GROMACS .gro file of C-alpha atoms in nm:
model
  396
    1MET     CA    1   8.431  -9.631   1.225
    2GLY     CA    2   8.567  -9.271   1.221
    3THR     CA    3   8.548  -9.275   1.617
    4THR     CA    4   8.700  -9.422   1.956
    5TYR     CA    5   8.614  -9.746   2.161
    6MET     CA    6   8.655  -9.876   2.502
    7VAL     CA    7   8.678 -10.235   2.644
    8LYS     CA    8   8.639 -10.315   3.016
    9VAL     CA    9   8.669 -10.658   3.123
   10ALA     CA   10   8.649 -10.778   3.505
   11GLY     CA   11   8.805 -11.086   3.611
   12ALA     CA   12   8.860 -11.315   3.372
   13GLU     CA   13   9.250 -11.359   3.465
   14GLN     CA   14   9.266 -11.626   3.179
   15LEU     CA   15   9.259 -11.358   2.907
   16GLY     CA   16   9.579 -11.166   2.871
   17ASP     CA   17   9.577 -10.797   2.748
   18ASP     CA   18   9.725 -10.879   2.405
   19GLU     CA   19   9.453 -11.167   2.361
   20ILE     CA   20   9.189 -10.913   2.400
   21ARG     CA   21   9.325 -10.625   2.200
   22VAL     CA   22   9.400 -10.832   1.886
   23GLY     CA   23   9.064 -11.026   1.914
   24VAL     CA   24   8.861 -10.699   1.954
   25ASP     CA   25   9.050 -10.490   1.703
   26ALA     CA   26   9.017 -10.816   1.468
   27GLU     CA   27   8.680 -10.828   1.503
   28LEU     CA   28   8.607 -10.455   1.452
   29ARG     CA   29   8.794 -10.478   1.132
   30ARG     CA   30   8.563 -10.728   1.031
   31VAL     CA   31   8.231 -10.495   1.082
   32ASN     CA   32   8.433 -10.216   0.876
   33ASP     CA   33   8.530 -10.454   0.576
   34GLN     CA   34   8.158 -10.526   0.560
   35MET     CA   35   7.977 -10.202   0.664
   36SER     CA   36   8.211  -9.929   0.609
   37THR     CA   37   8.106  -9.697   0.326
   38TYR     CA   38   8.495  -9.513   0.384
   39LEU     CA   39   8.639  -9.839   0.241
   40LYS     CA   40   8.582  -9.898  -0.132
   41GLN     CA   41   8.617 -10.284  -0.118
   42SER     CA   42   8.400 -10.337   0.170
   43GLU     CA   43   8.041 -10.539   0.110
   44ILE     CA   44   7.839 -10.211   0.145
   45SER     CA   45   8.045  -9.995  -0.097
   46GLN     CA   46   8.078 -10.282  -0.358
   47PHE     CA   47   7.695 -10.300  -0.346
   48ASN     CA   48   7.623  -9.940  -0.357
   49GLU     CA   49   7.863  -9.927  -0.678
   50SER     CA   50   7.699 -10.204  -0.833
   51GLY     CA   51   7.385 -10.118  -1.082
   52SER     CA   52   7.242 -10.483  -1.091
   53THR     CA   53   6.909 -10.556  -0.984
   54ASP     CA   54   6.978 -10.903  -0.924
   55TRP     CA   55   7.064 -11.050  -0.560
   56PHE     CA   56   7.384 -10.957  -0.423
   57SER     CA   57   7.599 -11.203  -0.203
   58VAL     CA   58   7.670 -11.065   0.152
   59SER     CA   59   7.788 -11.216   0.475
   60PRO     CA   60   7.520 -11.344   0.738
   61GLU     CA   61   7.600 -11.051   0.963
   62PHE     CA   62   7.538 -10.770   0.696
   63ALA     CA   63   7.208 -10.979   0.604
   64GLN     CA   64   7.106 -10.959   0.959
   65VAL     CA   65   7.192 -10.592   1.018
   66VAL     CA   66   7.017 -10.501   0.720
   67SER     CA   67   6.690 -10.702   0.789
   68ALA     CA   68   6.664 -10.537   1.134
   69ALA     CA   69   6.710 -10.225   0.975
   70GLN     CA   70   6.406 -10.291   0.744
   71ASP     CA   71   6.206 -10.419   1.035
   72ILE     CA   72   6.227 -10.070   1.194
   73ALA     CA   73   6.173  -9.886   0.864
   74ARG     CA   74   5.843 -10.081   0.845
   75ARG     CA   75   5.762  -9.978   1.197
   76THR     CA   76   5.831  -9.598   1.139
   77GLU     CA   77   5.690  -9.612   0.799
   78GLY     CA   78   6.004  -9.484   0.673
   79ALA     CA   79   6.144  -9.243   0.944
   80PHE     CA   80   6.404  -9.479   0.986
   81ASP     CA   81   6.555  -9.593   0.628
   82ILE     CA   82   6.879  -9.701   0.556
   83THR     CA   83   6.854  -9.603   0.190
   84VAL     CA   84   6.913  -9.249   0.255
   85ALA     CA   85   7.260  -9.285   0.168
   86PRO     CA   86   7.233  -9.021  -0.142
   87LEU     CA   87   7.075  -8.762   0.076
   88VAL     CA   88   7.349  -8.803   0.370
   89ASN     CA   89   7.614  -8.751   0.099
   90ALA     CA   90   7.444  -8.475  -0.062
   91TRP     CA   91   7.450  -8.308   0.283
   92SER     CA   92   7.833  -8.364   0.299
   93PHE     CA   93   7.788  -8.614   0.587
   94GLY     CA   94   7.885  -8.918   0.404
   95PRO     CA   95   8.254  -9.049   0.324
   96GLY     CA   96   8.299  -8.752   0.069
   97GLU     CA   97   8.431  -8.390   0.127
   98ARG     CA   98   8.264  -8.186   0.405
   99THR     CA   99   8.145  -7.876   0.207
  100GLY     CA  100   7.918  -7.709   0.475
  101SER     CA  101   7.679  -7.591   0.215
  102VAL     CA  102   7.317  -7.648   0.177
  103PRO     CA  103   7.230  -7.880  -0.143
  104ASP     CA  104   7.019  -7.762  -0.440
  105PRO     CA  105   6.641  -7.814  -0.391
  106GLN     CA  106   6.613  -7.940  -0.744
  107MET     CA  107   6.921  -8.188  -0.677
  108LEU     CA  108   6.746  -8.329  -0.355
  109LYS     CA  109   6.424  -8.339  -0.532
  110GLN     CA  110   6.562  -8.605  -0.775
  111LEU     CA  111   6.780  -8.785  -0.502
  112ARG     CA  112   6.478  -8.848  -0.306
  113GLU     CA  113   6.322  -9.067  -0.593
  114ARG     CA  114   6.643  -9.298  -0.531
  115VAL     CA  115   6.530  -9.364  -0.149
  116GLY     CA  116   6.302  -9.600   0.002
  117TYR     CA  117   6.316  -9.901   0.225
  118GLN     CA  118   6.046 -10.029  -0.032
  119HIS     CA  119   6.305 -10.057  -0.322
  120LEU     CA  120   6.520 -10.306  -0.087
  121GLU     CA  121   6.523 -10.681  -0.018
  122VAL     CA  122   6.699 -10.890   0.221
  123ARG     CA  123   6.735 -11.255   0.272
  124SER     CA  124   6.925 -11.479   0.495
  125ASP     CA  125   6.938 -11.808   0.314
  126PRO     CA  126   7.196 -11.783   0.135
  127PRO     CA  127   7.245 -11.420   0.275
  128ALA     CA  128   7.167 -11.171  -0.003
  129ILE     CA  129   7.022 -10.834  -0.074
  130ARG     CA  130   6.859 -10.681  -0.379
  131LYS     CA  131   6.784 -10.338  -0.519
  132SER     CA  132   6.470 -10.262  -0.745
  133ILE     CA  133   6.630  -9.973  -0.905
  134PRO     CA  134   6.980  -9.959  -0.977
  135GLU     CA  135   7.085  -9.621  -0.837
  136LEU     CA  136   6.964  -9.751  -0.475
  137GLN     CA  137   7.265  -9.705  -0.201
  138ILE     CA  138   7.250  -9.776   0.168
  139ASP     CA  139   7.422  -9.622   0.467
  140LEU     CA  140   7.468  -9.820   0.778
  141SER     CA  141   7.548  -9.550   0.994
  142SER     CA  142   7.272  -9.570   1.226
  143ILE     CA  143   7.290  -9.931   1.301
  144ALA     CA  144   7.680 -10.062   1.242
  145LYS     CA  145   7.833  -9.905   1.515
  146GLY     CA  146   7.591 -10.067   1.789
  147HIS     CA  147   7.602 -10.425   1.579
  148GLY     CA  148   7.990 -10.350   1.638
  149VAL     CA  149   7.964 -10.315   2.020
  150ASP     CA  150   7.726 -10.646   2.009
  151ARG     CA  151   8.001 -10.814   1.817
  152VAL     CA  152   8.279 -10.744   2.051
  153VAL     CA  153   8.063 -10.857   2.365
  154GLU     CA  154   7.989 -11.174   2.207
  155LEU     CA  155   8.345 -11.199   2.136
  156LEU     CA  156   8.446 -11.156   2.485
  157ARG     CA  157   8.163 -11.387   2.622
  158SER     CA  158   8.296 -11.675   2.377
  159LYS     CA  159   8.628 -11.666   2.567
  160GLY     CA  160   8.459 -11.685   2.905
  161ALA     CA  161   8.457 -11.313   2.989
  162ASP     CA  162   8.113 -11.250   3.197
  163SER     CA  163   8.137 -10.881   3.300
  164VAL     CA  164   8.222 -10.678   3.031
  165PHE     CA  165   8.166 -10.319   2.921
  166VAL     CA  166   8.212 -10.226   2.551
  167GLU     CA  167   8.137  -9.887   2.411
  168ILE     CA  168   8.210  -9.736   2.061
  169GLY     CA  169   8.162  -9.386   1.986
  170GLY     CA  170   7.901  -9.359   2.290
  171GLU     CA  171   7.692  -9.685   2.217
  172VAL     CA  172   7.727  -9.930   2.499
  173ARG     CA  173   7.647 -10.259   2.599
  174THR     CA  174   7.744 -10.464   2.944
  175ILE     CA  175   7.714 -10.818   3.043
  176GLY     CA  176   7.721 -10.928   3.417
  177ASP     CA  177   7.844 -10.649   3.706
  178LYS     CA  178   8.172 -10.485   3.796
  179PRO     CA  179   8.347 -10.508   4.117
  180GLY     CA  180   8.138 -10.303   4.369
  181GLY     CA  181   7.778 -10.312   4.156
  182PRO     CA  182   7.678 -10.275   3.818
  183TRP     CA  183   7.815 -10.087   3.529
  184ARG     CA  184   7.699  -9.724   3.485
  185VAL     CA  185   7.655  -9.556   3.178
  186GLY     CA  186   7.666  -9.203   3.133
  187ILE     CA  187   7.432  -9.000   2.955
  188GLN     CA  188   7.589  -8.688   2.832
  189LEU     CA  189   7.458  -8.303   2.888
  190PRO     CA  190   7.363  -8.202   2.547
  191ASP     CA  191   7.576  -7.882   2.412
  192ALA     CA  192   7.816  -7.931   2.693
  193ALA     CA  193   8.192  -8.024   2.732
  194GLN     CA  194   8.187  -8.413   2.585
  195ASP     CA  195   8.300  -8.551   2.918
  196THR     CA  196   8.008  -8.388   3.120
  197VAL     CA  197   7.792  -8.645   3.237
  198MET     CA  198   7.405  -8.555   3.342
  199ILE     CA  199   7.296  -8.891   3.429
  200ALA     CA  200   7.497  -9.200   3.548
  201HIS     CA  201   7.246  -9.482   3.471
  202PRO     CA  202   7.304  -9.844   3.630
  203MET     CA  203   7.304 -10.144   3.392
  204VAL     CA  204   7.147 -10.396   3.628
  205PRO     CA  205   7.202 -10.750   3.443
  206GLY     CA  206   6.879 -10.937   3.372
  207THR     CA  207   6.660 -10.630   3.344
  208GLU     CA  208   6.367 -10.650   3.107
  209ALA     CA  209   6.461 -10.362   2.898
  210GLY     CA  210   6.811 -10.503   2.816
  211ASN     CA  211   7.162 -10.382   2.896
  212ALA     CA  212   7.241 -10.206   2.573
  213MET     CA  213   7.233  -9.806   2.545
  214ALA     CA  214   7.276  -9.560   2.258
  215THR     CA  215   7.213  -9.182   2.211
  216SER     CA  216   7.147  -9.008   1.912
  217GLY     CA  217   7.199  -8.627   1.936
  218ASP     CA  218   7.231  -8.307   1.714
  219TYR     CA  219   7.498  -8.157   1.927
  220ARG     CA  220   7.816  -8.340   1.778
  221ASN     CA  221   7.805  -8.352   1.393
  222TYR     CA  222   7.651  -8.045   1.219
  223PHE     CA  223   7.731  -7.762   1.025
  224VAL     CA  224   7.618  -7.393   1.041
  225ALA     CA  225   7.536  -7.202   0.707
  226ASP     CA  226   7.402  -6.856   0.694
  227GLY     CA  227   7.335  -6.875   1.049
  228LYS     CA  228   7.133  -7.199   1.057
  229ARG     CA  229   7.248  -7.514   1.209
  230TYR     CA  230   7.204  -7.815   1.027
  231SER     CA  231   7.211  -8.141   1.177
  232HIS     CA  232   7.375  -8.492   1.064
  233THR     CA  233   7.053  -8.681   1.104
  234ILE     CA  234   6.862  -8.654   0.781
  235ASP     CA  235   6.472  -8.712   0.770
  236PRO     CA  236   6.425  -8.961   0.472
  237ARG     CA  237   6.068  -8.856   0.431
  238THR     CA  238   6.182  -8.482   0.346
  239GLY     CA  239   6.526  -8.506   0.239
  240ALA     CA  240   6.673  -8.245   0.475
  241PRO     CA  241   6.794  -8.257   0.815
  242ILE     CA  242   6.572  -8.270   1.125
  243GLU     CA  243   6.451  -7.952   1.259
  244HIS     CA  244   6.283  -7.962   1.582
  245SER     CA  245   6.316  -7.933   1.974
  246LEU     CA  246   6.492  -8.250   2.047
  247ALA     CA  247   6.861  -8.220   2.169
  248SER     CA  248   6.928  -8.604   2.225
  249VAL     CA  249   6.732  -8.948   2.220
  250THR     CA  250   6.864  -9.228   2.444
  251VAL     CA  251   6.717  -9.586   2.413
  252ILE     CA  252   6.806  -9.889   2.620
  253ALA     CA  253   6.740 -10.233   2.448
  254PRO     CA  254   6.831 -10.596   2.465
  255THR     CA  255   7.109 -10.537   2.194
  256CYS     CA  256   7.325 -10.219   2.094
  257MET     CA  257   7.216 -10.242   1.753
  258LEU     CA  258   6.849 -10.222   1.807
  259ALA     CA  259   6.931  -9.935   2.055
  260ASP     CA  260   7.160  -9.733   1.786
  261ALA     CA  261   6.851  -9.778   1.531
  262TRP     CA  262   6.589  -9.686   1.755
  263ALA     CA  263   6.785  -9.397   1.875
  264THR     CA  264   6.792  -9.281   1.548
  265ALA     CA  265   6.445  -9.358   1.435
  266ILE     CA  266   6.283  -9.156   1.754
  267ASN     CA  267   6.506  -8.888   1.686
  268VAL     CA  268   6.380  -8.827   1.325
  269LEU     CA  269   6.032  -8.852   1.433
  270GLY     CA  270   6.048  -8.597   1.724
  271ARG     CA  271   5.903  -8.542   2.063
  272ASP     CA  272   5.523  -8.612   2.018
  273THR     CA  273   5.546  -8.911   1.783
  274GLY     CA  274   5.838  -9.057   1.877
  275LEU     CA  275   5.736  -9.076   2.258
  276ALA     CA  276   5.444  -9.242   2.135
  277THR     CA  277   5.618  -9.516   1.935
  278ALA     CA  278   5.862  -9.566   2.217
  279LYS     CA  279   5.569  -9.659   2.435
  280GLU     CA  280   5.422  -9.848   2.144
  281GLN     CA  281   5.729 -10.060   2.115
  282GLY     CA  282   5.791 -10.116   2.468
  283LEU     CA  283   6.145  -9.906   2.442
  284ASP     CA  284   6.327  -9.762   2.735
  285VAL     CA  285   6.374  -9.391   2.630
  286LEU     CA  286   6.504  -9.069   2.752
  287LEU     CA  287   6.440  -8.759   2.545
  288VAL     CA  288   6.626  -8.439   2.618
  289LEU     CA  289   6.467  -8.112   2.478
  290ARG     CA  290   6.568  -7.776   2.426
  291GLY     CA  291   6.363  -7.530   2.629
  292GLY     CA  292   6.187  -7.466   2.970
  293GLU     CA  293   6.340  -7.227   3.254
  294THR     CA  294   6.677  -7.456   3.296
  295GLY     CA  295   6.751  -7.470   2.944
  296TYR     CA  296   6.644  -7.828   2.896
  297GLU     CA  297   6.317  -8.059   2.960
  298LEU     CA  298   6.318  -8.432   2.987
  299GLU     CA  299   6.074  -8.693   2.894
  300GLY     CA  300   6.112  -9.049   2.929
  301THR     CA  301   5.938  -9.409   2.944
  302GLY     CA  302   6.016  -9.717   3.128
  303THR     CA  303   6.298  -9.766   3.357
  304LEU     CA  304   6.435  -9.398   3.212
  305ALA     CA  305   6.114  -9.211   3.298
  306GLU     CA  306   6.267  -9.152   3.659
  307TYR     CA  307   6.495  -8.911   3.511
  308ALA     CA  308   6.234  -8.696   3.377
  309VAL     CA  309   6.034  -8.691   3.703
  310GLN     CA  310   6.386  -8.600   3.885
  311ASP     CA  311   6.394  -8.322   3.655
  312ARG     CA  312   6.080  -8.158   3.747
  313SER     CA  313   6.089  -8.236   4.095
  314ALA     CA  314   6.416  -8.096   4.160
  315ASP     CA  315   6.248  -7.845   4.466
  316ALA     CA  316   6.194  -8.186   4.603
  317GLY     CA  317   6.530  -8.329   4.629
  318GLY     CA  318   6.548  -8.446   4.255
  319THR     CA  319   6.849  -8.376   4.039
  320SER     CA  320   6.834  -7.999   3.899
  321TRP     CA  321   7.003  -7.835   3.619
  322ALA     CA  322   7.080  -7.547   3.829
  323ALA     CA  323   7.316  -7.780   4.039
  324ILE     CA  324   7.473  -7.905   3.697
  325ILE     CA  325   7.540  -7.581   3.525
  326PRO     CA  326   7.816  -7.475   3.786
  327ILE     CA  327   7.952  -7.814   3.755
  328THR     CA  328   7.958  -7.783   3.390
  329ILE     CA  329   8.134  -7.440   3.407
  330LEU     CA  330   8.380  -7.592   3.675
  331THR     CA  331   8.465  -7.904   3.448
  332PHE     CA  332   8.548  -7.650   3.155
  333ALA     CA  333   8.764  -7.455   3.362
  334VAL     CA  334   8.998  -7.771   3.482
  335PHE     CA  335   9.028  -7.892   3.137
  336SER     CA  336   9.125  -7.606   3.027
  337ILE     CA  337   9.379  -7.548   3.272
  338LEU     CA  338   9.499  -7.894   3.216
  339LEU     CA  339   9.520  -7.844   2.854
  340PHE     CA  340   9.717  -7.522   2.894
  341ALA     CA  341   9.954  -7.698   3.124
  342MET     CA  342  10.013  -8.023   2.872
  343ALA     CA  343  10.069  -7.753   2.594
  344ILE     CA  344  10.335  -7.569   2.820
  345GLY     CA  345  10.470  -7.922   2.861
  346VAL     CA  346  10.520  -8.000   2.497
  347LEU     CA  347  10.660  -7.661   2.431
  348PHE     CA  348  10.941  -7.694   2.706
  349GLY     CA  349  10.991  -8.060   2.658
  350ARG     CA  350  11.013  -8.042   2.268
  351LYS     CA  351  10.815  -8.373   2.250
  352SER     CA  352  10.571  -8.419   1.951
  353ILE     CA  353  10.217  -8.514   2.028
  354SER     CA  354  10.064  -8.833   1.929
  355GLY     CA  355   9.696  -8.822   1.824
  356SER     CA  356   9.446  -8.916   1.552
  357CYS     CA  357   9.541  -9.037   1.192
  358GLY     CA  358   9.624  -8.855   0.909
  359GLY     CA  359   9.947  -8.700   1.079
  360LEU     CA  360   9.975  -8.687   1.449
  361ALA     CA  361   9.947  -9.035   1.460
  362ASN     CA  362  10.189  -9.075   1.219
  363GLN     CA  363  10.484  -9.028   1.466
  364LYS     CA  364  10.723  -9.327   1.514
  365ASN     CA  365  10.703  -9.554   1.789
  366PRO     CA  366  11.027  -9.654   1.985
  367ASP     CA  367  11.062  -9.950   1.749
  368GLY     CA  368  11.004  -9.745   1.448
  369SER     CA  369  10.666  -9.870   1.373
  370THR     CA  370  10.342  -9.633   1.318
  371SER     CA  371  10.004  -9.691   1.558
  372CYS     CA  372   9.742  -9.578   1.307
  373ALA     CA  373   9.478  -9.814   1.288
  374LEU     CA  374   9.241  -9.703   1.005
  375CYS     CA  375   9.219  -9.870   0.691
  376SER     CA  376   9.293  -9.580   0.476
  377ASN     CA  377   9.628  -9.536   0.601
  378PRO     CA  378   9.793  -9.899   0.710
  379SER     CA  379  10.067  -9.920   0.921
  380ASP     CA  380  10.297 -10.172   1.058
  381ALA     CA  381  10.028 -10.237   1.356
  382CYS     CA  382   9.781 -10.308   1.060
  383GLN     CA  383   9.989 -10.548   0.889
  384GLU     CA  384  10.060 -10.744   1.204
  385LEU     CA  385   9.714 -10.772   1.301
  386ARG     CA  386   9.618 -10.893   0.928
  387GLU     CA  387   9.897 -11.152   0.986
  388LYS     CA  388   9.766 -11.274   1.317
  389MET     CA  389   9.397 -11.293   1.163
  390ALA     CA  390   9.509 -11.482   0.851
  391GLN     CA  391   9.736 -11.733   1.119
  392GLU     CA  392   9.394 -11.802   1.303
  393GLN     CA  393   9.176 -11.842   1.019
  394ARG     CA  394   9.452 -12.120   0.866
  395SER     CA  395   9.445 -12.289   1.214
  396SER     CA  396   9.063 -12.306   1.243
   0.00000   0.00000   0.00000
C-alpha cells in the first residue's frame, strides 16, 4: 500500500509474535493482490486492463469494497467515485511516474467522459463487477486501506485477541481496551511535523459511532507548480484537485473501510456541504479548516464536536492553538537534534542505514537475507511468507 502499518495486541499470551507477524503480513498481501493498482497481476489491475463489458469475476472481499464505494457514491452524488482512476493518473498521483505538472485541459475533458460511478455495476453472488464502457478504470486507494485495517482486526479477533490496535497509514481501528484504559488515537496537526498530535481521542468500546477512525487531508501528498499547490484528492465532478479551506477531515465509523471512504468524500464536498452530509448520515466528523486568528478553525459533529467547542473556548480552559504552537516548535527542535546525532553516529560508526525499499532496505541482514516486503522487489522474507501461506492453504 506504499505506507507503514502498526499492530498492538494487549494480553492474548497464547499468540506468539511470529504468528501475529506472519498472519498480518499474509492478510495484507492478499489485500494488495486484490486491490493494488501498483501490481500488474492484481484483480483491480486486470479489470482496468480489460476492455470487456461482460461480468468480471472478483473475490468476495473485492466485491464488498466496490459495493460500499458505490453506495457512498450515490449518497454523495458522485463526490466520492472510484472510477476516478484516469484522472488520478493524469495528475500523476497514481502508480505511474510523478511528473509534478498540470495536465492539458483538453485531455482532462476527454478523460472525464470515462469517469462516472453510473458506468460500474457490482454483484455479490457470484462476486463480480462490470463496466458499461470499455475505457472505465477504478482506483480503490480511498477505501482499500481502511478495508485492510478491518481485515487485520478480524484476523486477530479470530485468533482470540480481544484488545487490539491496528493502524495502516494513519487509518485506525481498535477493539477492547488497553491496560489502563481505552486506546487513544491521535489526530495530527495539519502542516506540522508528522508526529505532532493535536488531539488524542479515546476509543471507548461499544460506542454507537464505532471504533474506527480515518483522516483525509491535503497536507501530505501534493505538488506545487507555478507557485500553486495541487492536492492528491481529485474531485471527480471537476476532474481537478480540490480547492477549498479544508486542511483535514477525520471520521469515526463502525468500520475503517467506511471511515476511510467517508473522510475522502467529505473532504471533496468541502466545509458546508460536507458538514451537512455528515449530520445527515449520522457521522462523527472533525473538520480542520485553514483560517482564523490561530491559523486553524475546527468544526465537528457527534463525539468529535467537543474538540471544536474546546478550540472556540480556549480562554475558558480549553485546548488553545497558542499552547500547541510552542509544543510543535519544541518537537521539531528535539527531532532535529536526534536526527543530527544519528547522522554523526552513522558517519563515525561507518554503518549503513536500513530504510525503505528501492535501495536502503536492500542492505543485507546478518543471515544474508534482505527485508523488503514490497511485491515490486521480492526478497527472501517474501519467499518465506509465500511458502508459509501455501503451506497453510494445503493444510486447510
